[in-house]
Amino acid sequence: MNEQLTPFEPDEATLARDDALLDALGRGGTTPGDDPLALALSLWREELSPTAVPKRAKAKRRKLTWGLIAAALAASLGAGATVAAASNARPDSPLWPITQRIFTEHASIASADAAKVKMADARAAVTEQRPAEAQRLVKEAETLIANVTSLLERDALIAELERVKTLLATILGAGGVPVPQPGATPAPGTAPQPSPGGGSGPGQAPTPSPSPSGPGGILPPLPLPTISLPIHLPPLPTLLP
Amino acid sequence: MLTEPDLVAKAVQGKREAVESLLAHLRPQIVRYCRARLGPISGGYTTADDVAQEVCVAILGALPRFRDQGVPFSAFVFGIAARKVADAHRAATRGFPLSIVDNVPERADARPGPEQLAVASDLARHLHSLLGELTENQRDIIVLRVAVGLPAEEVGKVLGMSAAAVRVAQSRALHRLRTIASSLVDEMAS
């Protein structure tokens, strides 16, 4: 570590100032001045306290404070750290979690929306017998979903992703016969499920009629949370400018 | 009012009230120590708090054997705490081999905790990852100085250093943290 190669030699004033700062932080007191590191440490100290009751108001205040820390960091370090610049911060950077925390909500919403579009495209690709493309889209959606921070929303997205994956598995595994019904998985060795009411054979074209309550094959139902959120359906790409 | 050494002396003799007051006095420090050292796991401090509980139990068990033979009480307490935290670290890495991920796992544990709790644990994690950039000794010092709130002299006793050496090391730790911050911003600006 370069720390050992060129150790920082604090002067007396620095030693005294840092010691006083750490004494104040250790007492759980607020720290004077606008040193962003001191502010971050005092928040951390507060956070560690067993008596800290997570109240909504408190959480909101903390969110604001982290915004202030980011602003103070940017200001004190003399960089025009904008949202755009922060979004370029690399994940291996030590301060990545801070920038991520601050801009995470924006990123989360954008990722969720993009994931929905990818999954809709993947469904279409499955229906249209383009497994390679569907696979790529599923993979991309998976990456995007990992960036979604709202747990409820992410669960719903993962549920949809699993359904798309199941669909994809049917065209990959069953000799290219698509079964576009969510939840309906053909049992191995049997013909793909015929359309309800239709008497035709397995070579029939896929029936787009939705039968969401259709019984599955021998596979058990997916262990997915049954959250009925109205966000499964992807938004159609807008044609408006 | 009893001083801490008085309280410790009475507690060592097994005086129930003294033991209770001593633990009431120590517990918040131990909880903060364990939370600071272990960080939030699976989105919360349940693991750290469990370890803190174990530390308290271990201190209770070892208390009758504590004799003030020049070993300060804080060194006794945080020596036990450091061992328990190290045990927990080992157990955790056995159970969950460290994988290379480019950000901290966000998946919460099975219980859907309230949003505020997620926010709260999120915040603590930032500092935890920053502390990972320090040397072990520097990290111990920052945890004992800030999270536990021990003065530099006491930290020196716990870690077997002089108070002057603690002060130099803590300034270096703060300097390092500030350097990381500025290098990040440089990186972002380029």
PDB file of C-alpha atoms in Angstrom, chain B residues 7-120:
ATOM      1  CA  LEU B   7     -18.593  -0.539  39.548  1.00  0.00           C
ATOM      2  CA  VAL B   8     -16.240  -3.065  37.960  1.00  0.00           C
ATOM      3  CA  ALA B   9     -14.843  -4.045  41.381  1.00  0.00           C
ATOM      4  CA  LYS B  10     -18.326  -4.646  42.772  1.00  0.00           C
ATOM      5  CA  ALA B  11     -19.417  -6.489  39.632  1.00  0.00           C
ATOM      6  CA  VAL B  12     -16.381  -8.753  39.794  1.00  0.00           C
ATOM      7  CA  GLN B  13     -17.414  -9.658  43.323  1.00  0.00           C
ATOM      8  CA  GLY B  14     -20.723 -10.751  41.875  1.00  0.00           C
ATOM      9  CA  LYS B  15     -22.899  -7.967  43.252  1.00  0.00           C
ATOM     10  CA  ARG B  16     -26.002  -8.337  41.170  1.00  0.00           C
ATOM     11  CA  GLU B  17     -26.929  -4.680  40.953  1.00  0.00           C
ATOM     12  CA  ALA B  18     -23.402  -3.737  40.014  1.00  0.00           C
ATOM     13  CA  VAL B  19     -23.324  -6.365  37.273  1.00  0.00           C
ATOM     14  CA  GLU B  20     -26.600  -5.060  35.905  1.00  0.00           C
ATOM     15  CA  SER B  21     -25.496  -1.427  35.918  1.00  0.00           C
ATOM     16  CA  LEU B  22     -22.179  -2.352  34.395  1.00  0.00           C
ATOM     17  CA  LEU B  23     -23.838  -4.232  31.562  1.00  0.00           C
ATOM     18  CA  ALA B  24     -26.353  -1.446  31.022  1.00  0.00           C
ATOM     19  CA  HIS B  25     -23.390   0.908  30.738  1.00  0.00           C
ATOM     20  CA  LEU B  26     -21.396  -1.357  28.412  1.00  0.00           C
ATOM     21  CA  ARG B  27     -24.099  -2.733  26.185  1.00  0.00           C
ATOM     22  CA  PRO B  28     -24.640   0.305  23.917  1.00  0.00           C
ATOM     23  CA  GLN B  29     -20.878   0.543  23.375  1.00  0.00           C
ATOM     24  CA  ILE B  30     -20.662  -3.149  22.550  1.00  0.00           C
ATOM     25  CA  VAL B  31     -23.602  -2.970  20.158  1.00  0.00           C
ATOM     26  CA  ARG B  32     -22.046  -0.020  18.324  1.00  0.00           C
ATOM     27  CA  TYR B  33     -18.701  -1.795  18.239  1.00  0.00           C
ATOM     28  CA  CYS B  34     -20.173  -4.954  16.708  1.00  0.00           C
ATOM     29  CA  ARG B  35     -22.311  -3.004  14.240  1.00  0.00           C
ATOM     30  CA  ALA B  36     -19.306  -0.945  13.195  1.00  0.00           C
ATOM     31  CA  ARG B  37     -17.046  -3.954  12.801  1.00  0.00           C
ATOM     32  CA  LEU B  38     -19.515  -6.301  11.121  1.00  0.00           C
ATOM     33  CA  GLY B  39     -21.570  -3.809   9.166  1.00  0.00           C
ATOM     34  CA  PRO B  40     -25.120  -4.461   8.102  1.00  0.00           C
ATOM     35  CA  ILE B  41     -25.629  -8.012   6.889  1.00  0.00           C
ATOM     36  CA  SER B  42     -28.589  -8.898   4.705  1.00  0.00           C
ATOM     37  CA  GLY B  43     -29.849  -5.386   5.059  1.00  0.00           C
ATOM     38  CA  GLY B  44     -29.903  -5.206   8.838  1.00  0.00           C
ATOM     39  CA  TYR B  45     -27.958  -5.387  12.050  1.00  0.00           C
ATOM     40  CA  THR B  46     -29.496  -8.609  13.330  1.00  0.00           C
ATOM     41  CA  THR B  47     -26.232 -10.516  13.026  1.00  0.00           C
ATOM     42  CA  ALA B  48     -24.162  -7.761  14.633  1.00  0.00           C
ATOM     43  CA  ASP B  49     -26.652  -7.461  17.472  1.00  0.00           C
ATOM     44  CA  ASP B  50     -26.596 -11.210  18.017  1.00  0.00           C
ATOM     45  CA  VAL B  51     -22.829 -11.058  18.237  1.00  0.00           C
ATOM     46  CA  ALA B  52     -23.104  -8.138  20.683  1.00  0.00           C
ATOM     47  CA  GLN B  53     -25.375 -10.287  22.809  1.00  0.00           C
ATOM     48  CA  GLU B  54     -22.788 -13.073  22.755  1.00  0.00           C
ATOM     49  CA  VAL B  55     -20.119 -10.593  23.780  1.00  0.00           C
ATOM     50  CA  CYS B  56     -22.219  -9.512  26.763  1.00  0.00           C
ATOM     51  CA  VAL B  57     -22.747 -13.115  27.789  1.00  0.00           C
ATOM     52  CA  ALA B  58     -19.032 -13.839  27.417  1.00  0.00           C
ATOM     53  CA  ILE B  59     -18.161 -10.782  29.509  1.00  0.00           C
ATOM     54  CA  LEU B  60     -20.560 -11.932  32.211  1.00  0.00           C
ATOM     55  CA  GLY B  61     -18.926 -15.336  32.189  1.00  0.00           C
ATOM     56  CA  ALA B  62     -15.397 -13.959  32.303  1.00  0.00           C
ATOM     57  CA  LEU B  63     -16.125 -11.218  34.821  1.00  0.00           C
ATOM     58  CA  PRO B  64     -15.358 -13.276  37.944  1.00  0.00           C
ATOM     59  CA  ARG B  65     -11.920 -13.991  36.486  1.00  0.00           C
ATOM     60  CA  PHE B  66     -11.190 -10.362  35.724  1.00  0.00           C
ATOM     61  CA  ARG B  67      -8.667  -9.033  38.182  1.00  0.00           C
ATOM     62  CA  ASP B  68      -7.397  -5.549  37.835  1.00  0.00           C
ATOM     63  CA  GLN B  69      -3.790  -6.502  37.287  1.00  0.00           C
ATOM     64  CA  GLY B  70      -2.833  -3.581  35.155  1.00  0.00           C
ATOM     65  CA  VAL B  71      -5.081  -4.758  32.354  1.00  0.00           C
ATOM     66  CA  PRO B  72      -7.607  -1.980  31.917  1.00  0.00           C
ATOM     67  CA  PHE B  73     -11.229  -2.970  31.905  1.00  0.00           C
ATOM     68  CA  SER B  74     -11.797  -1.557  28.404  1.00  0.00           C
ATOM     69  CA  ALA B  75      -9.000  -3.783  27.094  1.00  0.00           C
ATOM     70  CA  PHE B  76     -10.700  -6.769  28.746  1.00  0.00           C
ATOM     71  CA  VAL B  77     -14.109  -5.887  27.269  1.00  0.00           C
ATOM     72  CA  PHE B  78     -12.990  -5.038  23.739  1.00  0.00           C
ATOM     73  CA  GLY B  79     -10.541  -7.909  23.666  1.00  0.00           C
ATOM     74  CA  ILE B  80     -13.505 -10.251  24.141  1.00  0.00           C
ATOM     75  CA  ALA B  81     -15.548  -8.279  21.632  1.00  0.00           C
ATOM     76  CA  ALA B  82     -12.761  -8.406  19.023  1.00  0.00           C
ATOM     77  CA  ARG B  83     -12.497 -12.194  19.373  1.00  0.00           C
ATOM     78  CA  LYS B  84     -16.244 -12.667  19.017  1.00  0.00           C
ATOM     79  CA  VAL B  85     -16.314 -10.444  15.942  1.00  0.00           C
ATOM     80  CA  ALA B  86     -13.428 -12.398  14.424  1.00  0.00           C
ATOM     81  CA  ASP B  87     -15.347 -15.645  15.086  1.00  0.00           C
ATOM     82  CA  ALA B  88     -18.397 -14.196  13.385  1.00  0.00           C
ATOM     83  CA  HIS B  89     -16.293 -13.109  10.400  1.00  0.00           C
ATOM     84  CA  ARG B  90     -14.893 -16.602  10.037  1.00  0.00           C
ATOM     85  CA  ALA B  91     -18.329 -18.183  10.333  1.00  0.00           C
ATOM     86  CA  ALA B  92     -19.722 -15.788   7.765  1.00  0.00           C
ATOM     87  CA  THR B  93     -16.996 -16.431   5.209  1.00  0.00           C
ATOM     88  CA  ARG B  94     -17.337 -20.173   5.698  1.00  0.00           C
ATOM     89  CA  GLY B  95     -21.060 -20.049   5.113  1.00  0.00           C
ATOM     90  CA  PHE B  96     -21.004 -17.527   2.292  1.00  0.00           C
ATOM     91  CA  PRO B  97     -17.800 -17.589   0.296  1.00  0.00           C
ATOM     92  CA  LEU B  98     -16.936 -14.095  -0.804  1.00  0.00           C
ATOM     93  CA  SER B  99     -17.816 -13.620  -4.386  1.00  0.00           C
ATOM     94  CA  ILE B 100     -16.646 -10.881  -6.637  1.00  0.00           C
ATOM     95  CA  VAL B 101     -19.520  -8.526  -7.067  1.00  0.00           C
ATOM     96  CA  ASP B 102     -19.267  -4.955  -8.115  1.00  0.00           C
ATOM     97  CA  ASN B 103     -21.661  -3.678  -5.574  1.00  0.00           C
ATOM     98  CA  VAL B 104     -23.019  -4.663  -2.219  1.00  0.00           C
ATOM     99  CA  PRO B 105     -25.807  -7.240  -2.415  1.00  0.00           C
ATOM    100  CA  GLU B 106     -29.067  -5.422  -2.084  1.00  0.00           C
ATOM    101  CA  ARG B 107     -31.251  -8.421  -1.430  1.00  0.00           C
ATOM    102  CA  ALA B 108     -32.909  -8.052   1.936  1.00  0.00           C
ATOM    103  CA  ASP B 109     -33.506 -10.995   4.208  1.00  0.00           C
ATOM    104  CA  ALA B 110     -36.758 -12.935   4.046  1.00  0.00           C
ATOM    105  CA  ARG B 111     -38.642 -10.564   6.284  1.00  0.00           C
ATOM    106  CA  PRO B 112     -39.756  -7.567   4.332  1.00  0.00           C
ATOM    107  CA  GLY B 113     -38.462  -4.863   6.600  1.00  0.00           C
ATOM    108  CA  PRO B 114     -39.951  -1.400   6.544  1.00  0.00           C
ATOM    109  CA  GLU B 115     -38.553   0.970   4.012  1.00  0.00           C
ATOM    110  CA  GLN B 116     -37.042   3.159   6.706  1.00  0.00           C
ATOM    111  CA  LEU B 117     -35.027   0.230   7.965  1.00  0.00           C
ATOM    112  CA  ALA B 118     -33.635  -0.395   4.513  1.00  0.00           C
ATOM    113  CA  VAL B 119     -32.693   3.252   4.217  1.00  0.00           C
ATOM    114  CA  ALA B 120     -31.101   3.195   7.648  1.00  0.00           C
TER     115      ALA B 120
END
